[in-house]
Short mmCIF file of C-alpha atoms in Angstrom, two decimals:
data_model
loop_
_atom_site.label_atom_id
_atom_site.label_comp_id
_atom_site.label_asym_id
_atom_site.label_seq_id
_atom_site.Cartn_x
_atom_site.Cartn_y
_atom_site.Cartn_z
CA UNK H 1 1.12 -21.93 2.50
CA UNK H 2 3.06 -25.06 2.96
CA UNK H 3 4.96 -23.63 5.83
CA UNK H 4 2.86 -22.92 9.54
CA UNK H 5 3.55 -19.05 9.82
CA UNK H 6 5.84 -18.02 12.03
CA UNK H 7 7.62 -14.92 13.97
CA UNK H 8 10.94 -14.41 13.20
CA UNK H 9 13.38 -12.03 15.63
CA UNK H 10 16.41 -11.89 16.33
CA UNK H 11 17.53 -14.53 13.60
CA UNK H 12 15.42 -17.17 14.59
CA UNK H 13 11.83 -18.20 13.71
CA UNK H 14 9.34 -18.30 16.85
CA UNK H 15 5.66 -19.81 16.98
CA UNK H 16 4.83 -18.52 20.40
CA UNK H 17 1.50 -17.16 21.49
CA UNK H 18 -1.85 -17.80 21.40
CA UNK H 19 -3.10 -19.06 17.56
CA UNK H 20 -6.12 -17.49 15.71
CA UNK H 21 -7.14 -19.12 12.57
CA UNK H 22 -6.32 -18.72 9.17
CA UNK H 23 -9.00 -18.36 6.69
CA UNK H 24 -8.86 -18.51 2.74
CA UNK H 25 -11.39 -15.80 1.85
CA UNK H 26 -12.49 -17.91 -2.01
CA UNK H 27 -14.37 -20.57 0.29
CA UNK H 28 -14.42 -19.45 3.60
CA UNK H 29 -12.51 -22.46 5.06
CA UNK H 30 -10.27 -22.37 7.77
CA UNK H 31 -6.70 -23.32 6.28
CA UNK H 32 -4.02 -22.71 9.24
CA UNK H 33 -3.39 -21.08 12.69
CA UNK H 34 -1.64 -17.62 13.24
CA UNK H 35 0.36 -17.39 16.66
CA UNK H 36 -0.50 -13.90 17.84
CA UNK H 37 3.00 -12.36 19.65
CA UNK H 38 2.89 -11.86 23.32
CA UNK H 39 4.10 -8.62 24.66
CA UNK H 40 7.16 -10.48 25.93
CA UNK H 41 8.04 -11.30 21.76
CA UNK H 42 7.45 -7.93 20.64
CA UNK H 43 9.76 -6.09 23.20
CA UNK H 44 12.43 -8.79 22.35
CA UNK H 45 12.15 -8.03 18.97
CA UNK H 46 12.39 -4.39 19.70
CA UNK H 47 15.66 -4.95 21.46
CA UNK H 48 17.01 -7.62 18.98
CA UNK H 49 16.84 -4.78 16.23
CA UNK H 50 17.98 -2.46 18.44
CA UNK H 51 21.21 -4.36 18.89
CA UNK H 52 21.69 -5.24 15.27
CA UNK H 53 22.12 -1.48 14.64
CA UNK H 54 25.10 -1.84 17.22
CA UNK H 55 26.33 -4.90 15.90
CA UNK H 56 28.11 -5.70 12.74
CA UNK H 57 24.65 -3.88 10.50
CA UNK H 58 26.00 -1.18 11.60
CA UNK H 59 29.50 -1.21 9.89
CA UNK H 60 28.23 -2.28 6.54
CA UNK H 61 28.49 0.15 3.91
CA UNK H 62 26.06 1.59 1.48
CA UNK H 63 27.51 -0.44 -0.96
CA UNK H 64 26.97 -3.27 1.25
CA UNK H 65 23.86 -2.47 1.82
CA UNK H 66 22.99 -1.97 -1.82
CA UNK H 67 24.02 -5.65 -2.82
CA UNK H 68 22.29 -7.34 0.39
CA UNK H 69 19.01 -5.49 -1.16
CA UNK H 70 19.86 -7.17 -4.43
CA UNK H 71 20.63 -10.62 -3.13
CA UNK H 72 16.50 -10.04 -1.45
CA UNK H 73 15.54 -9.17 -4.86
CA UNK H 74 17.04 -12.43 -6.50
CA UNK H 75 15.80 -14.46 -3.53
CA UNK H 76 12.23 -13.37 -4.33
CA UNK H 77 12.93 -14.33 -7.75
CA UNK H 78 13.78 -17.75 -6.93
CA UNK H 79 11.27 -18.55 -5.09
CA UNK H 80 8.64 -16.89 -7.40
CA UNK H 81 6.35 -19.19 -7.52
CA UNK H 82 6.26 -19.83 -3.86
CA UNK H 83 5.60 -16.46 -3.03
CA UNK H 84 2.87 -16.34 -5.35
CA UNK H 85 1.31 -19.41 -4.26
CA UNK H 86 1.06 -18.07 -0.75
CA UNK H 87 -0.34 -13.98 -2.41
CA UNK H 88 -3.27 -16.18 -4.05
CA UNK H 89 -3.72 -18.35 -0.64
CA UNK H 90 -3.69 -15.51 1.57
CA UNK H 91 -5.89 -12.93 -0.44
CA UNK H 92 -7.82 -15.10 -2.81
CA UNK H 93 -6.71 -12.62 -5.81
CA UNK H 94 -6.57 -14.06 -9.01
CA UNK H 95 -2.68 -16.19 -9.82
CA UNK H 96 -2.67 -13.18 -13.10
CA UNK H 97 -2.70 -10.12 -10.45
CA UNK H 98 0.00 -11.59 -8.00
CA UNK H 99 2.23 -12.91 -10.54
CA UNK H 100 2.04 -9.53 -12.88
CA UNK H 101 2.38 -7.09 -10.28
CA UNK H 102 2.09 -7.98 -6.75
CA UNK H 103 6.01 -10.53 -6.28
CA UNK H 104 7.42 -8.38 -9.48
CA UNK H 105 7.01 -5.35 -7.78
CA UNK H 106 8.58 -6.37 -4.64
CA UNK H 107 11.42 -7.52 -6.35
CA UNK H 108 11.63 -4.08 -8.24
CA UNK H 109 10.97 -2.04 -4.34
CA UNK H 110 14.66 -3.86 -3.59
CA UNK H 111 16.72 -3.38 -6.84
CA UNK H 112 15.08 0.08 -7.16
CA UNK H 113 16.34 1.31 -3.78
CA UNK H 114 19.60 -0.66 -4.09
CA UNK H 115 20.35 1.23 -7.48
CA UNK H 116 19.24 4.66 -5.36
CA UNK H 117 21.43 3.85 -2.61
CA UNK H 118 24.36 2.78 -5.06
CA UNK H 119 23.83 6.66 -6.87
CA UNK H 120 23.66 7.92 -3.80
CA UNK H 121 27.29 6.54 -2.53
CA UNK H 122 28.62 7.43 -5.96
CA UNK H 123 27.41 10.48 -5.54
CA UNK H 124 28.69 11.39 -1.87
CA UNK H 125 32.13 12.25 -2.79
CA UNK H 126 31.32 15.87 -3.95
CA UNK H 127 29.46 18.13 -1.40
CA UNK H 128 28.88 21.91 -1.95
CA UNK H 129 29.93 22.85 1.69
CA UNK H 130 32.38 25.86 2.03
CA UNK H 131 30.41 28.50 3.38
CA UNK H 132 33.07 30.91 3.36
CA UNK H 133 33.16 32.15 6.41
CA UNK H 134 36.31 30.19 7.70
CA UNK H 135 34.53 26.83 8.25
CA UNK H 136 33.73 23.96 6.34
CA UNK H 137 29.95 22.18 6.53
CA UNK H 138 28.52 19.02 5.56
CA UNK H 139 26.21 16.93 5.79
CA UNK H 140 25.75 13.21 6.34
CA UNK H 141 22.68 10.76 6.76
CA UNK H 142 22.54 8.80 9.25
CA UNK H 143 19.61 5.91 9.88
CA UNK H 144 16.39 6.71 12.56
CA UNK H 145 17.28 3.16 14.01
CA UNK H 146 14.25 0.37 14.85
CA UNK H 147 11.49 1.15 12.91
CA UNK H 148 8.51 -0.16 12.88
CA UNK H 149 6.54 -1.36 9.77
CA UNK H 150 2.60 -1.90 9.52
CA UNK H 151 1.36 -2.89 6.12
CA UNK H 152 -2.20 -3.99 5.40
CA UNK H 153 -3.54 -7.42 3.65
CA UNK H 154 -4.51 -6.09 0.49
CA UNK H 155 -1.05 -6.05 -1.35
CA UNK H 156 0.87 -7.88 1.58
CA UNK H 157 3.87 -8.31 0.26
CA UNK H 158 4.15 -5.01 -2.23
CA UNK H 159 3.73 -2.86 0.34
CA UNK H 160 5.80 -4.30 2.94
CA UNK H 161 9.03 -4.21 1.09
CA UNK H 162 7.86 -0.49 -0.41
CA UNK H 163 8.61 0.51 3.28
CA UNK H 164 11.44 -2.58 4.07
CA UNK H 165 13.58 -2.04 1.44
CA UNK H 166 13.97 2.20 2.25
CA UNK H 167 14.92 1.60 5.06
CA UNK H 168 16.98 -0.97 5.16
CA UNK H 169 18.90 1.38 2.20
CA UNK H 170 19.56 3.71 4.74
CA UNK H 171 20.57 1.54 7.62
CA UNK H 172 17.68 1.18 9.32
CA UNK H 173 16.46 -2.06 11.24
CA UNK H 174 12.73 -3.27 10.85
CA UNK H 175 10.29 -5.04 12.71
CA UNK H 176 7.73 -5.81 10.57
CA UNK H 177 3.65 -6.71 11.10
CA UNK H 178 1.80 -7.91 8.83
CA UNK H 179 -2.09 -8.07 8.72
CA UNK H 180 -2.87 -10.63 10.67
CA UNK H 181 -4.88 -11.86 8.38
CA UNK H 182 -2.31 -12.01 4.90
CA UNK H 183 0.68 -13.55 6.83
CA UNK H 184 2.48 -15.73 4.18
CA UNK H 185 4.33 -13.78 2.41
CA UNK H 186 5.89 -11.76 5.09
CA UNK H 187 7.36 -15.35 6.70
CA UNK H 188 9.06 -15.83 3.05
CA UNK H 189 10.18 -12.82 3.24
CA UNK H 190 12.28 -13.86 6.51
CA UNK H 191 13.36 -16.24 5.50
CA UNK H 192 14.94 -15.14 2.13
CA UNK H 193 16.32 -12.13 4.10
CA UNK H 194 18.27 -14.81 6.32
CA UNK H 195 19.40 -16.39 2.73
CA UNK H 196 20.80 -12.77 1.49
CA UNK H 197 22.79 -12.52 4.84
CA UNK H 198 21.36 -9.40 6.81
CA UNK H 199 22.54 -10.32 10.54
CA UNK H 200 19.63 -11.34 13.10
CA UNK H 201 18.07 -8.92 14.29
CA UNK H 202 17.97 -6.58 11.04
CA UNK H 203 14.78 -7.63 10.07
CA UNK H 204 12.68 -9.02 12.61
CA UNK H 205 8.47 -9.92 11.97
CA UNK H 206 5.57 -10.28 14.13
CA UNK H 207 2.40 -11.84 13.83
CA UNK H 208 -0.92 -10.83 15.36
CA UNK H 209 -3.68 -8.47 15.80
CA UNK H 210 -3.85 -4.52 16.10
CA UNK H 211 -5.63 -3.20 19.18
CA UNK H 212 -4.39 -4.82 22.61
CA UNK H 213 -2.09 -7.10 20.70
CA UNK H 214 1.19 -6.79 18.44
CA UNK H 215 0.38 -3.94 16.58
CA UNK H 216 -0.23 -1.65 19.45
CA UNK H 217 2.24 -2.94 21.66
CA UNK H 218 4.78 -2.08 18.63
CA UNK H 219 3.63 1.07 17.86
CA UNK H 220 4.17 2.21 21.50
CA UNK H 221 7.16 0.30 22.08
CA UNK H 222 9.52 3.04 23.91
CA UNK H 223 12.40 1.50 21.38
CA UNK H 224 10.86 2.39 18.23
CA UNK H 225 12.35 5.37 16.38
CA UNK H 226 9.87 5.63 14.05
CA UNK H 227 6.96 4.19 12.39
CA UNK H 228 5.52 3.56 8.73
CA UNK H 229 2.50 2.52 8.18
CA UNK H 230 -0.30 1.40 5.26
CA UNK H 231 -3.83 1.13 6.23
CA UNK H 232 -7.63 2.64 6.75
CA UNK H 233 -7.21 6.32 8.48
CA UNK H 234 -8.58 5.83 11.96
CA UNK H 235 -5.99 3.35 12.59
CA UNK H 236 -3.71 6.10 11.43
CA UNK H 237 -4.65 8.27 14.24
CA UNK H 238 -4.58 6.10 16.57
CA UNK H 239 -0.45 4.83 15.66
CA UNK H 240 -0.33 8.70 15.44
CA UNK H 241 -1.42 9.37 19.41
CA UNK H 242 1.17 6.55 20.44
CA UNK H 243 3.96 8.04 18.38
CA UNK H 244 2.95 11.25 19.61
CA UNK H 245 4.00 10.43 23.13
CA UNK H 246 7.65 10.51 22.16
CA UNK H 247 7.78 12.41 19.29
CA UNK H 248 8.00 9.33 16.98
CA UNK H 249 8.23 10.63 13.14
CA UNK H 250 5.77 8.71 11.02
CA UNK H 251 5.32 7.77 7.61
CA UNK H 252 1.26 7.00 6.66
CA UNK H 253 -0.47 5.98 2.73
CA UNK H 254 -4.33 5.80 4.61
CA UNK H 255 -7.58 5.55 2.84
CA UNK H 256 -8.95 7.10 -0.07
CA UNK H 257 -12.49 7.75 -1.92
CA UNK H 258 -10.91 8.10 -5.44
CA UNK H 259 -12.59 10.52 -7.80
CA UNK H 260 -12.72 10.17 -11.48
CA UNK H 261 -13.48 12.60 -14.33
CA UNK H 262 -14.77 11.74 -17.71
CA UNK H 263 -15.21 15.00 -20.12
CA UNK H 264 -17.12 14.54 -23.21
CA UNK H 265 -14.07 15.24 -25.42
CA UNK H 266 -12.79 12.12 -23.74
CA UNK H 267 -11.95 8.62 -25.54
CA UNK H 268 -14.74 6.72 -24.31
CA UNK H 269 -14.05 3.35 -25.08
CA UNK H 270 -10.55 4.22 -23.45
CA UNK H 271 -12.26 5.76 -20.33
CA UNK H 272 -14.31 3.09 -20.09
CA UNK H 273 -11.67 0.35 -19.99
CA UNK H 274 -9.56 2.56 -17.73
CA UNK H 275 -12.49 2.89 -15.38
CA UNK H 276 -12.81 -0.85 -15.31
CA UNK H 277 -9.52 -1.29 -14.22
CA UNK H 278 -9.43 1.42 -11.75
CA UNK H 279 -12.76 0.58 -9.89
CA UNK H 280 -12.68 -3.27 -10.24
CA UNK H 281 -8.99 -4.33 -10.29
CA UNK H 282 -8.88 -7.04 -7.15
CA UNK H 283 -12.31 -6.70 -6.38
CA UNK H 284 -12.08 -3.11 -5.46
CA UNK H 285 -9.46 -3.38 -2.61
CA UNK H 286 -6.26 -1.20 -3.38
CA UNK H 287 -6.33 2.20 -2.24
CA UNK H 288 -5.98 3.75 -5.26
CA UNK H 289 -9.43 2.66 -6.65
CA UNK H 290 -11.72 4.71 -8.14
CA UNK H 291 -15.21 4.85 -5.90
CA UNK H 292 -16.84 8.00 -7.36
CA UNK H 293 -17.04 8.89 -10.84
CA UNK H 294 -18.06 11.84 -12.29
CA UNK H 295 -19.13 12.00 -16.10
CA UNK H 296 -19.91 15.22 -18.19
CA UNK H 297 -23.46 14.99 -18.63
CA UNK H 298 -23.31 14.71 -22.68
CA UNK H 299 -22.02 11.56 -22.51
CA UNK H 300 -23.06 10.41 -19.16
CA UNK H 301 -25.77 7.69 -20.13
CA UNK H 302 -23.90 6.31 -23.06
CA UNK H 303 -20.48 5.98 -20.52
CA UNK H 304 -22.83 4.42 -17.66
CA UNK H 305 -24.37 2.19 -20.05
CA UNK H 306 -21.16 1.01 -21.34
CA UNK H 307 -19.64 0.46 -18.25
CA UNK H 308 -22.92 -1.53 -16.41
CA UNK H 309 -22.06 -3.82 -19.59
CA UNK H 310 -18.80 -4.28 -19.16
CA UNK H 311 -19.16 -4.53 -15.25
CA UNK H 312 -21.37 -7.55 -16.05
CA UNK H 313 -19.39 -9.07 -17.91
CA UNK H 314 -16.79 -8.81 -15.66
CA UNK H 315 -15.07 -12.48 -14.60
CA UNK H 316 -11.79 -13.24 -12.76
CA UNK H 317 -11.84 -11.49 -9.79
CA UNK H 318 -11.72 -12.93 -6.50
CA UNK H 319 -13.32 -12.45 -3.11
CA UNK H 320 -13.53 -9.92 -0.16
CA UNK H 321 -10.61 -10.59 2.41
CA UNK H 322 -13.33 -11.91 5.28
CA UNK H 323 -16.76 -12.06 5.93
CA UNK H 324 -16.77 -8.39 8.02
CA UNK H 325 -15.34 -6.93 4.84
CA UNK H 326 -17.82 -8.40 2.49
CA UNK H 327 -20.87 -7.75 5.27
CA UNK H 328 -19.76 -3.96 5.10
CA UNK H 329 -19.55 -3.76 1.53
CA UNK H 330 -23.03 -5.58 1.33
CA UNK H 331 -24.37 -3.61 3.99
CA UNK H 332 -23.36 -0.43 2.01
CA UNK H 333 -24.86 -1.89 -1.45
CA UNK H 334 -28.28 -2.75 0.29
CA UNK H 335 -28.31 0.93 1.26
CA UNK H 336 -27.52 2.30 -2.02
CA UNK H 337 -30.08 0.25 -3.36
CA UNK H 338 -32.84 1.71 -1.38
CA UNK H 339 -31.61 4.92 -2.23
CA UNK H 340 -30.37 5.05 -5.57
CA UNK H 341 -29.77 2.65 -8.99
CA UNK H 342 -27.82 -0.14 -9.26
CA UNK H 343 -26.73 -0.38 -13.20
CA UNK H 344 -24.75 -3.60 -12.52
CA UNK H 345 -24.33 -6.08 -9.36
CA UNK H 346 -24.97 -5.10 -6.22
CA UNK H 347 -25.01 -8.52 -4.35
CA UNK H 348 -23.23 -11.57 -3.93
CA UNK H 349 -22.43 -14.20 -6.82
CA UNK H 350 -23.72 -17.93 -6.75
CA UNK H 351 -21.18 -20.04 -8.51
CA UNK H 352 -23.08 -23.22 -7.36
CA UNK H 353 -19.92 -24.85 -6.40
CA UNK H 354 -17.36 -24.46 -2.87
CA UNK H 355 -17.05 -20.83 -3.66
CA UNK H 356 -20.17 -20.14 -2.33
CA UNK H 357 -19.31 -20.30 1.10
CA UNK H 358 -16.21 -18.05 0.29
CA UNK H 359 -16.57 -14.02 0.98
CA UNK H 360 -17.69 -12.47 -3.42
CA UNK H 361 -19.02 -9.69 -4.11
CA UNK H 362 -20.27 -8.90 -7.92
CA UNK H 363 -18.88 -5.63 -9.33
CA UNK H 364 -21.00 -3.03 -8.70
CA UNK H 365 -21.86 0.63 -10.26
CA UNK H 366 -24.24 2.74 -8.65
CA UNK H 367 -25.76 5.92 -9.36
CA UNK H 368 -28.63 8.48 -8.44
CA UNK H 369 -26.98 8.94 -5.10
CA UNK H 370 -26.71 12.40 -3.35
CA UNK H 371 -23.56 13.23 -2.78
CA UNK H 372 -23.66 13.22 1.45
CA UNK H 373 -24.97 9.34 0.78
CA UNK H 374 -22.82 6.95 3.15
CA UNK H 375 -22.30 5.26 -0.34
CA UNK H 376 -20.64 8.33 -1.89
CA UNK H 377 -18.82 9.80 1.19
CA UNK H 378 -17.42 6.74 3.03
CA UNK H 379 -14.52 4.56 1.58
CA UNK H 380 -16.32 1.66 0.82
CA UNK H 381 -13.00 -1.00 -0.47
CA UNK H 382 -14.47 -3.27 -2.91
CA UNK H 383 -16.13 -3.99 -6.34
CA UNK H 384 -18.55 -0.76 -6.46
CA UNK H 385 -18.37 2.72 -8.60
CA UNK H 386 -21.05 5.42 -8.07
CA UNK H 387 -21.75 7.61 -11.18
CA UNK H 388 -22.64 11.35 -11.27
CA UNK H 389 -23.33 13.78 -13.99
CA UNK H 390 -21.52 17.18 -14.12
CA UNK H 391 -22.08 20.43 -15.75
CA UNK H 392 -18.89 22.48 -16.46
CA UNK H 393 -15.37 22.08 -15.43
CA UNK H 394 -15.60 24.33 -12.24
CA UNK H 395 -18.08 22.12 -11.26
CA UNK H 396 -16.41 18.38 -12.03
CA UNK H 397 -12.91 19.75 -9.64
CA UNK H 398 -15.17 20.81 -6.52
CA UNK H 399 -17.05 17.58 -6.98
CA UNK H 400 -14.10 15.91 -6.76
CA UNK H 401 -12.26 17.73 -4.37
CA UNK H 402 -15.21 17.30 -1.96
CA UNK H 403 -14.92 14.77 1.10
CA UNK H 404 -12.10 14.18 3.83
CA UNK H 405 -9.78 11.81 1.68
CA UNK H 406 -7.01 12.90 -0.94
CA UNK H 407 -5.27 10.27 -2.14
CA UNK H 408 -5.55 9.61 -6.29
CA UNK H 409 -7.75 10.71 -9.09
CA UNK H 410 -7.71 10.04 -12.54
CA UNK H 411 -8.67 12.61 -15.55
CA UNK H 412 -10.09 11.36 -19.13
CA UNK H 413 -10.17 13.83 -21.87
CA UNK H 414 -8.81 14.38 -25.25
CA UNK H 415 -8.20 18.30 -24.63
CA UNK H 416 -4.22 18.72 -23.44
CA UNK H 417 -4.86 21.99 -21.41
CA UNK H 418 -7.70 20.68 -20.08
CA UNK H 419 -5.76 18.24 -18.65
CA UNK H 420 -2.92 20.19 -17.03
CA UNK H 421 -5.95 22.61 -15.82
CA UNK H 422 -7.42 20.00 -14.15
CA UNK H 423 -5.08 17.70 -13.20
CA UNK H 424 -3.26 19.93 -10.34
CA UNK H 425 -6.03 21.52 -8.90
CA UNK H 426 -7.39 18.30 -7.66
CA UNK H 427 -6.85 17.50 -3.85
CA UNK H 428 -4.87 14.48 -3.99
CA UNK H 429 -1.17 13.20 -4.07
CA UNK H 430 -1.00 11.46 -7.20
CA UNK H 431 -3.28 12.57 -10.60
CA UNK H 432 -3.44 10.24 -13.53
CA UNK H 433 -4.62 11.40 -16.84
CA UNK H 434 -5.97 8.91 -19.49
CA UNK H 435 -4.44 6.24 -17.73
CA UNK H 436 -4.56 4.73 -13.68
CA UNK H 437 -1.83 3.46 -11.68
CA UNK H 438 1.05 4.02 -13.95
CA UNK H 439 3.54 4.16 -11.42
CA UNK H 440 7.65 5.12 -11.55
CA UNK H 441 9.05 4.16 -8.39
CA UNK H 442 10.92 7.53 -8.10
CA UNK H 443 8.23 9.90 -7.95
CA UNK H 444 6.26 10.85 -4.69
CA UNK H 445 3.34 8.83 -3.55
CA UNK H 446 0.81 9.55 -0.60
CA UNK H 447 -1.93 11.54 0.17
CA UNK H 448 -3.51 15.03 1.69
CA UNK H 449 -6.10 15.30 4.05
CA UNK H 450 -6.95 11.94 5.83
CA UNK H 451 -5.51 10.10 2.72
CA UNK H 452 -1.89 9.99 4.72
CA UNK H 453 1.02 11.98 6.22
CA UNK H 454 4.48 12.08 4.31
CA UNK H 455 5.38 10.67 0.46
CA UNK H 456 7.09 7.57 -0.79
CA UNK H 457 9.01 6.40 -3.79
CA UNK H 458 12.58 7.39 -4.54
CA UNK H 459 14.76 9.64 -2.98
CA UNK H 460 11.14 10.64 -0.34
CA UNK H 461 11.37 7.46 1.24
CA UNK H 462 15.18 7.14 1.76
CA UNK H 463 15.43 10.86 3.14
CA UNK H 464 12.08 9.82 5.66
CA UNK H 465 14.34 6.66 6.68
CA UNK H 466 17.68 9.38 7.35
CA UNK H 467 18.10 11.53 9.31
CA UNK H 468 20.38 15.10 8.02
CA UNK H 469 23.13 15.80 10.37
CA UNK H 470 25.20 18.93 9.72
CA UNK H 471 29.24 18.32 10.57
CA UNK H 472 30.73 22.10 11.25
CA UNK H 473 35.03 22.11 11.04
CA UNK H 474 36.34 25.31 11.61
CA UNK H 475 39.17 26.25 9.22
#
């Protein structure tokens, strides 16, 4: 990134605090400092959004509100390749993934909850309230106030504005922390919100660590309303203890060890170039990835075959985020190892050039695991698949429904009831048959069990970011 990174509250951009460096995970290098915020900036921050919401934010209409999240959308636009250049810096993913879907979709999180909010208004005029009973009742929305919004560094900017743009629809003002360790985007984002004209103090962003540092003094911050959050699920409990002190509601998308199912009467060519996408697509590290695959046994060597090949053969995919993420997907791998098969990878690349000092790990599919193996029950996040055989259909859903996670699965066959058998009795929030990650922004997304708290997408999010208020008028 061009630009040093920088806190941003109250309208004004702030590069207090102690730095920590910045590191560009393709060769290792350090490339920058991060200020971490003080306790002092965070409070202020607090209180700057806490007075935007009595300040002129709070006057603006939701049709106001729906073009200020269009003029963010066109800012992104403008600046595409800027934001792009800093995705790739930040996360080392490959220029094709951030510029496809990572700055696209942000744009879309804004004009797809501006549109919602516009229905909405349209929509507000007509109320089924008469309860006939000599009084009339309605109801009205009205915004939590400052919340608090705690993405991670795999799809910084994504899922940022999935949480921003909600609730800024609905009133709302954020403070925002990024991972410390994918700030970039985040900054641009301030500064294109300043170029829409939200007033200070409507979107405010800190920098900095979790524990003893900007994260946790945010998440306990007596001034935050509520908090939404994106990120591995003991860091979920622990935001979930400090919002539990004052009854903070919360809003969390946590980790996930995806399941897959391949029948026999499956496309296998199709499943196989589904599963390459949905285990291997940047390196491994979104939490919808598929980690455990199970294959009906009839066609289990012929699909594991196939996909060691194309695993392989596999080029274009970029690096862990650090060097304690690619340890502890090594670590895991050198376990497996001893325990099990590798069919493809299992270690780190030589390139024989500066990337070798940068944080890669090959694609990787396992199998001959048992299915308590650390490998097979822990969410590993990166390049690695484990294959299992199964027997009978019975047998493939409590295979996958096994473990503490529940976020996503995907389904391969060719058999139609099969699939809508299958499909809801799985344990998870989202279910994708014969295809992965096809997402419409109006449908729920999150997770069961320790896979999250709460759904997103459409009408979810901007109903977490309200609050219902009944009005009573007696006749």
């Amino acid at each position: 990134m061009s630009s040093p990174v920088r806190h941003y509250v109250g309208g004004e951009f702030d590069a207090s605090g102690d730095p920590f460096p910045l590191v560009d995970p393709v060769h290792g290098r350090t490339v920058g400092q991060v200020p971490s915020a003080p306790a002092e900036l965070v409070d202020r921050a607090v209180r700057a959004a806490r007075e935007a919401l009595r300040g002129p934010w709070g006057s603006w209409s939701p049709a106001d509100r729906s073009r200020a999240l269009h003029r963010i959308a066109d800012g992104i636009e403008r600046r595409f390749e800027e934001f792009v250049a800093a995705e790739c810096a930040d996360t080392g993913k490959p220029r094709e993934l951030a510029s496809t879907v990572d700055i696209p979709r942000a744009v879309a999180n804004f004009r797809a909850y501006g549109d919602l909010l516009a229905a909405r208004s349209e929509q507000a005029w007509h109320t089924e309230t008469a309860d006939g009973r000599g009084a009339l009742n309605y109801t009205v929305r009205k915004p939590l106030g400052v919340v608090a919004v705690i993405s991670p560094w795999n799809l910084p900017l994504l899922l940022l504005t999935w949480k921003v743009a909600p609730a800024l629809a609905m009133g709302n003002t954020v403070v925002a922390k990024p991972s410390e360790l994918t700030p970039a985007t985040a900054c641009l984002l301030a500064e294109v919100t300043a170029e829409a004209g939200l007033p200070a103090g409507v979107f405010n962003l800190v920098h900095g660590p979790g524990a003893n540092a900007a994260g946790q003094w945010l998440t306990e911050h007596p001034g935050v309303d509520a908090i939404a959050f994106t990120g591995e699920s003991g860091t979920g409990s622990t935001i979930m203890r400090a919002a539990a002190a004052r009854l903070a509601p919360v809003s969390f998308e946590l980790g996930g060890k995806n399941a897959g199912l391949v029948f026999a009467d499956a496309d296998l060519e199709q499943a196989v170039a589904g599963t390459v996408r949905s285990a291997f697509t940047h390196s491994g590290q979104v939490c919808l990835c598929t980690e455990r695959l199970y294959v009906e046994r009839s066609v289990f060597a012929e699909f594991a075959a196939r996909l060691g090949d194309e695993a392989r053969r596999l080029s274009g995919y970029g690096p862990m985020i650090s060097a304690a993420h690619r340890d502890k997907v090594l670590g895991h791998l050198s376990k497996a190892a001893a325990d099990g098969e590798v069919l493809a990878g299992g270690g780190a690349p030589r390139f024989g050039d500066d990337r070798d000092g940068g944080f890669w790990v090959e694609p990787t599919v396992l199998t001959g695991l048992a299915e308590d193996h650390p490998a097979v029950r822990e969410e590993i996040f990166g390049p690695v698949v484990h294959l299992a055989p199964f027997d009978t259909e019975e047998e493939a859903i409590a295979l996958a429904n096994s473990g503490p996670y529940g976020l996503a699965a995907t389904v391969w066959t060719g058999d139609v009831g099969r699939a809508h058998r299958v499909a809801p009795a799985l344990d998870v929030g989202v279910a994708w048959v014969n295809t992965w990650n096809l997402r419409d922004l109006r449908t729920p997304f999150g997770g069961v069990k320790a896979s999250g708290i709460g759904r997103e997408g459409g009408d979810h999010s901007l109903d977490f970011f309200s609050e219902p208020m009944n009005v009573c008028v007696k006749l």
